[in-house]
Amino acid sequence: MTVVPVVYTKGQYNHLIARALQDLGAESKLLPAGTSVAELKALKADALVMGGGPQRVRSVADLTPELSSAAQLIKEVELPLLCICVTHQLMATVYGGETGAAPKPEFGPVKISVAEEDSILRGTGPSFTAWESHNDEVVKVPQGFRVLAS
């Protein structure tokens, strides 16, 4: 069975993400942001999802202790990694990208268009509907990263 834990960063939907992974046949559970790479290896994780949360990311120097732990995990993990919401913004910041306020807060269903198929999006089709709840966005993609969907 595929093992895909979800790192919990105080997001209101993190448990639903873990449940959706379970419904897809993966073994999944919530883990705290302070989870170490060694703990992930002990779980025999095949991939990792880092969930969302209400925090804001402006610079690596201004992170909460929880997001600082999550940033360390992002840098050290050697697994396929999907970062959602605040951890998506955190990953961009950790690798030299920039985040900022979105032109307007966004909340509700949104159509996502796949720009480039990759293994993480395989089987989703050219578009899919996701749920958004955020005030911030990645405004500059880190060097070497690709936008797969938006």
mmCIF file of C-alpha atoms in Angstrom:
data_model
loop_
_atom_site.group_PDB
_atom_site.id
_atom_site.type_symbol
_atom_site.label_atom_id
_atom_site.label_comp_id
_atom_site.label_asym_id
_atom_site.label_seq_id
_atom_site.Cartn_x
_atom_site.Cartn_y
_atom_site.Cartn_z
ATOM 1 C CA MET A 1 0.000 0.000 0.000
ATOM 2 C CA THR A 2 1.221 3.505 -0.821
ATOM 3 C CA VAL A 3 1.998 5.570 2.294
ATOM 4 C CA VAL A 4 1.340 9.330 1.990
ATOM 5 C CA PRO A 5 1.243 11.197 5.310
ATOM 6 C CA VAL A 6 -0.066 14.767 5.577
ATOM 7 C CA VAL A 7 1.878 17.300 7.635
ATOM 8 C CA TYR A 8 -0.608 19.294 9.699
ATOM 9 C CA THR A 9 -0.007 23.045 9.786
ATOM 10 C CA LYS A 10 -3.235 24.151 11.477
ATOM 11 C CA GLY A 11 -5.261 24.148 8.268
ATOM 12 C CA GLN A 12 -8.972 23.492 8.579
ATOM 13 C CA TYR A 13 -8.943 21.018 5.670
ATOM 14 C CA ASN A 14 -5.802 18.980 6.447
ATOM 15 C CA HIS A 15 -7.863 16.086 7.831
ATOM 16 C CA LEU A 16 -9.973 16.067 4.644
ATOM 17 C CA ILE A 17 -6.807 15.805 2.555
ATOM 18 C CA ALA A 18 -5.705 12.752 4.562
ATOM 19 C CA ARG A 19 -9.182 11.272 4.184
ATOM 20 C CA ALA A 20 -9.176 11.849 0.412
ATOM 21 C CA LEU A 21 -5.839 10.036 0.177
ATOM 22 C CA GLN A 22 -7.312 7.139 2.165
ATOM 23 C CA ASP A 23 -10.320 7.066 -0.168
ATOM 24 C CA LEU A 24 -7.867 6.780 -3.079
ATOM 25 C CA GLY A 25 -6.314 3.712 -1.447
ATOM 26 C CA ALA A 26 -3.274 5.246 0.262
ATOM 27 C CA GLU A 27 -2.361 4.855 3.892
ATOM 28 C CA SER A 28 -2.432 8.391 5.293
ATOM 29 C CA LYS A 29 -2.449 10.113 8.647
ATOM 30 C CA LEU A 30 -1.804 13.584 10.006
ATOM 31 C CA LEU A 31 1.676 14.341 11.322
ATOM 32 C CA PRO A 32 2.847 17.453 13.210
ATOM 33 C CA ALA A 33 4.946 20.080 11.417
ATOM 34 C CA GLY A 34 7.926 19.084 13.567
ATOM 35 C CA THR A 35 8.057 15.592 12.043
ATOM 36 C CA SER A 36 11.603 14.622 11.072
ATOM 37 C CA VAL A 37 12.882 12.951 7.925
ATOM 38 C CA ALA A 38 13.871 9.970 10.111
ATOM 39 C CA GLU A 39 10.248 9.624 11.273
ATOM 40 C CA LEU A 40 9.068 9.659 7.639
ATOM 41 C CA LYS A 41 11.595 6.956 6.790
ATOM 42 C CA ALA A 42 10.324 4.868 9.722
ATOM 43 C CA LEU A 43 6.791 5.184 8.294
ATOM 44 C CA LYS A 44 8.152 4.074 4.902
ATOM 45 C CA ALA A 45 6.458 7.078 3.301
ATOM 46 C CA ASP A 46 6.280 7.029 -0.500
ATOM 47 C CA ALA A 47 5.381 10.715 -0.800
ATOM 48 C CA LEU A 48 4.459 13.608 1.470
ATOM 49 C CA VAL A 49 1.687 16.193 1.438
ATOM 50 C CA MET A 50 2.187 19.342 3.481
ATOM 51 C CA GLY A 51 -1.143 20.930 4.288
ATOM 52 C CA GLY A 52 -2.335 24.480 4.515
ATOM 53 C CA GLY A 53 -2.893 26.813 7.395
ATOM 54 C CA PRO A 54 -3.831 30.370 8.349
ATOM 55 C CA GLN A 55 -0.273 31.686 8.657
ATOM 56 C CA ARG A 56 1.374 34.113 6.248
ATOM 57 C CA VAL A 57 4.822 33.750 4.718
ATOM 58 C CA ARG A 58 6.780 36.877 3.872
ATOM 59 C CA SER A 59 10.361 35.786 4.542
ATOM 60 C CA VAL A 60 12.205 32.834 6.011
ATOM 61 C CA ALA A 61 13.397 35.145 8.819
ATOM 62 C CA ASP A 62 9.828 35.826 10.013
ATOM 63 C CA LEU A 63 8.479 32.266 10.312
ATOM 64 C CA THR A 64 6.523 30.933 13.260
ATOM 65 C CA PRO A 65 8.250 28.015 15.035
ATOM 66 C CA GLU A 66 5.802 25.625 13.351
ATOM 67 C CA LEU A 67 6.526 26.952 9.858
ATOM 68 C CA SER A 68 10.244 27.009 10.617
ATOM 69 C CA SER A 69 10.017 23.249 11.315
ATOM 70 C CA ALA A 70 8.000 22.769 8.117
ATOM 71 C CA ALA A 71 10.628 24.737 6.140
ATOM 72 C CA GLN A 72 13.347 22.446 7.481
ATOM 73 C CA LEU A 73 11.348 19.408 6.393
ATOM 74 C CA ILE A 74 10.818 20.896 2.914
ATOM 75 C CA LYS A 75 14.594 21.334 2.563
ATOM 76 C CA GLU A 76 15.513 17.875 3.856
ATOM 77 C CA VAL A 77 12.833 15.502 2.569
ATOM 78 C CA GLU A 78 13.790 13.325 -0.388
ATOM 79 C CA LEU A 79 10.270 12.249 -1.337
ATOM 80 C CA PRO A 80 7.767 13.452 -3.905
ATOM 81 C CA LEU A 81 6.305 16.492 -2.147
ATOM 82 C CA LEU A 82 2.999 18.306 -2.621
ATOM 83 C CA CYS A 83 2.745 21.564 -0.683
ATOM 84 C CA ILE A 84 -0.693 23.164 -0.357
ATOM 85 C CA CYS A 85 -1.678 26.710 0.612
ATOM 86 C CA VAL A 86 0.749 28.177 3.160
ATOM 87 C CA THR A 87 3.273 25.361 2.676
ATOM 88 C CA HIS A 88 3.173 25.994 -1.101
ATOM 89 C CA GLN A 89 4.086 29.615 -0.330
ATOM 90 C CA LEU A 90 6.668 28.412 2.190
ATOM 91 C CA MET A 91 8.322 26.099 -0.347
ATOM 92 C CA ALA A 92 8.555 28.951 -2.848
ATOM 93 C CA THR A 93 10.113 31.231 -0.221
ATOM 94 C CA VAL A 94 12.578 28.579 1.016
ATOM 95 C CA TYR A 95 13.889 28.139 -2.535
ATOM 96 C CA GLY A 96 14.184 31.847 -3.389
ATOM 97 C CA GLY A 97 10.728 32.676 -4.724
ATOM 98 C CA GLU A 98 8.486 35.416 -3.390
ATOM 99 C CA THR A 99 5.003 35.524 -1.906
ATOM 100 C CA GLY A 100 2.683 38.466 -1.466
ATOM 101 C CA ALA A 101 -0.896 39.505 -1.012
ATOM 102 C CA ALA A 102 -3.275 38.311 -3.716
ATOM 103 C CA PRO A 103 -5.172 41.090 -5.539
ATOM 104 C CA LYS A 104 -8.235 39.979 -3.553
ATOM 105 C CA PRO A 105 -8.960 37.224 -1.025
ATOM 106 C CA GLU A 106 -10.221 34.029 -2.664
ATOM 107 C CA PHE A 107 -12.529 31.441 -1.143
ATOM 108 C CA GLY A 108 -14.507 28.626 -2.724
ATOM 109 C CA PRO A 109 -14.337 26.284 -5.688
ATOM 110 C CA VAL A 110 -11.905 27.176 -8.466
ATOM 111 C CA LYS A 111 -11.145 25.622 -11.840
ATOM 112 C CA ILE A 112 -7.498 24.570 -12.110
ATOM 113 C CA SER A 113 -6.007 24.320 -15.607
ATOM 114 C CA VAL A 114 -3.140 21.875 -16.071
ATOM 115 C CA ALA A 115 -0.359 23.600 -18.012
ATOM 116 C CA GLU A 116 2.097 20.695 -18.031
ATOM 117 C CA GLU A 117 1.318 17.098 -17.112
ATOM 118 C CA ASP A 118 3.677 15.657 -14.537
ATOM 119 C CA SER A 119 3.514 12.495 -12.457
ATOM 120 C CA ILE A 120 1.854 14.388 -9.602
ATOM 121 C CA LEU A 121 -1.022 15.484 -11.879
ATOM 122 C CA ARG A 122 -1.236 12.376 -14.058
ATOM 123 C CA GLY A 123 -4.829 11.325 -14.595
ATOM 124 C CA THR A 124 -6.434 14.623 -13.587
ATOM 125 C CA GLY A 125 -7.238 15.640 -17.154
ATOM 126 C CA PRO A 126 -6.728 19.121 -18.627
ATOM 127 C CA SER A 127 -8.586 20.761 -15.733
ATOM 128 C CA PHE A 128 -10.146 19.971 -12.375
ATOM 129 C CA THR A 129 -11.974 21.755 -9.585
ATOM 130 C CA ALA A 130 -10.226 22.453 -6.285
ATOM 131 C CA TRP A 131 -11.091 24.434 -3.158
ATOM 132 C CA GLU A 132 -9.255 27.654 -2.376
ATOM 133 C CA SER A 133 -9.140 29.692 0.795
ATOM 134 C CA HIS A 134 -6.319 32.218 0.838
ATOM 135 C CA ASN A 135 -5.236 35.839 0.873
ATOM 136 C CA ASP A 136 -1.685 35.329 -0.409
ATOM 137 C CA GLU A 137 -0.021 33.843 -3.462
ATOM 138 C CA VAL A 138 3.364 33.020 -4.947
ATOM 139 C CA VAL A 139 4.280 36.088 -7.001
ATOM 140 C CA LYS A 140 7.724 34.880 -8.158
ATOM 141 C CA VAL A 141 8.419 31.208 -8.858
ATOM 142 C CA PRO A 142 11.833 30.018 -7.606
ATOM 143 C CA GLN A 143 14.535 29.450 -10.208
ATOM 144 C CA GLY A 144 14.409 25.874 -11.511
ATOM 145 C CA PHE A 145 10.723 25.382 -10.582
ATOM 146 C CA ARG A 146 7.912 24.944 -13.127
ATOM 147 C CA VAL A 147 4.259 25.934 -12.849
ATOM 148 C CA LEU A 148 2.336 22.740 -13.634
ATOM 149 C CA ALA A 149 -1.159 24.125 -13.092
ATOM 150 C CA SER A 150 -2.891 27.324 -12.084
#
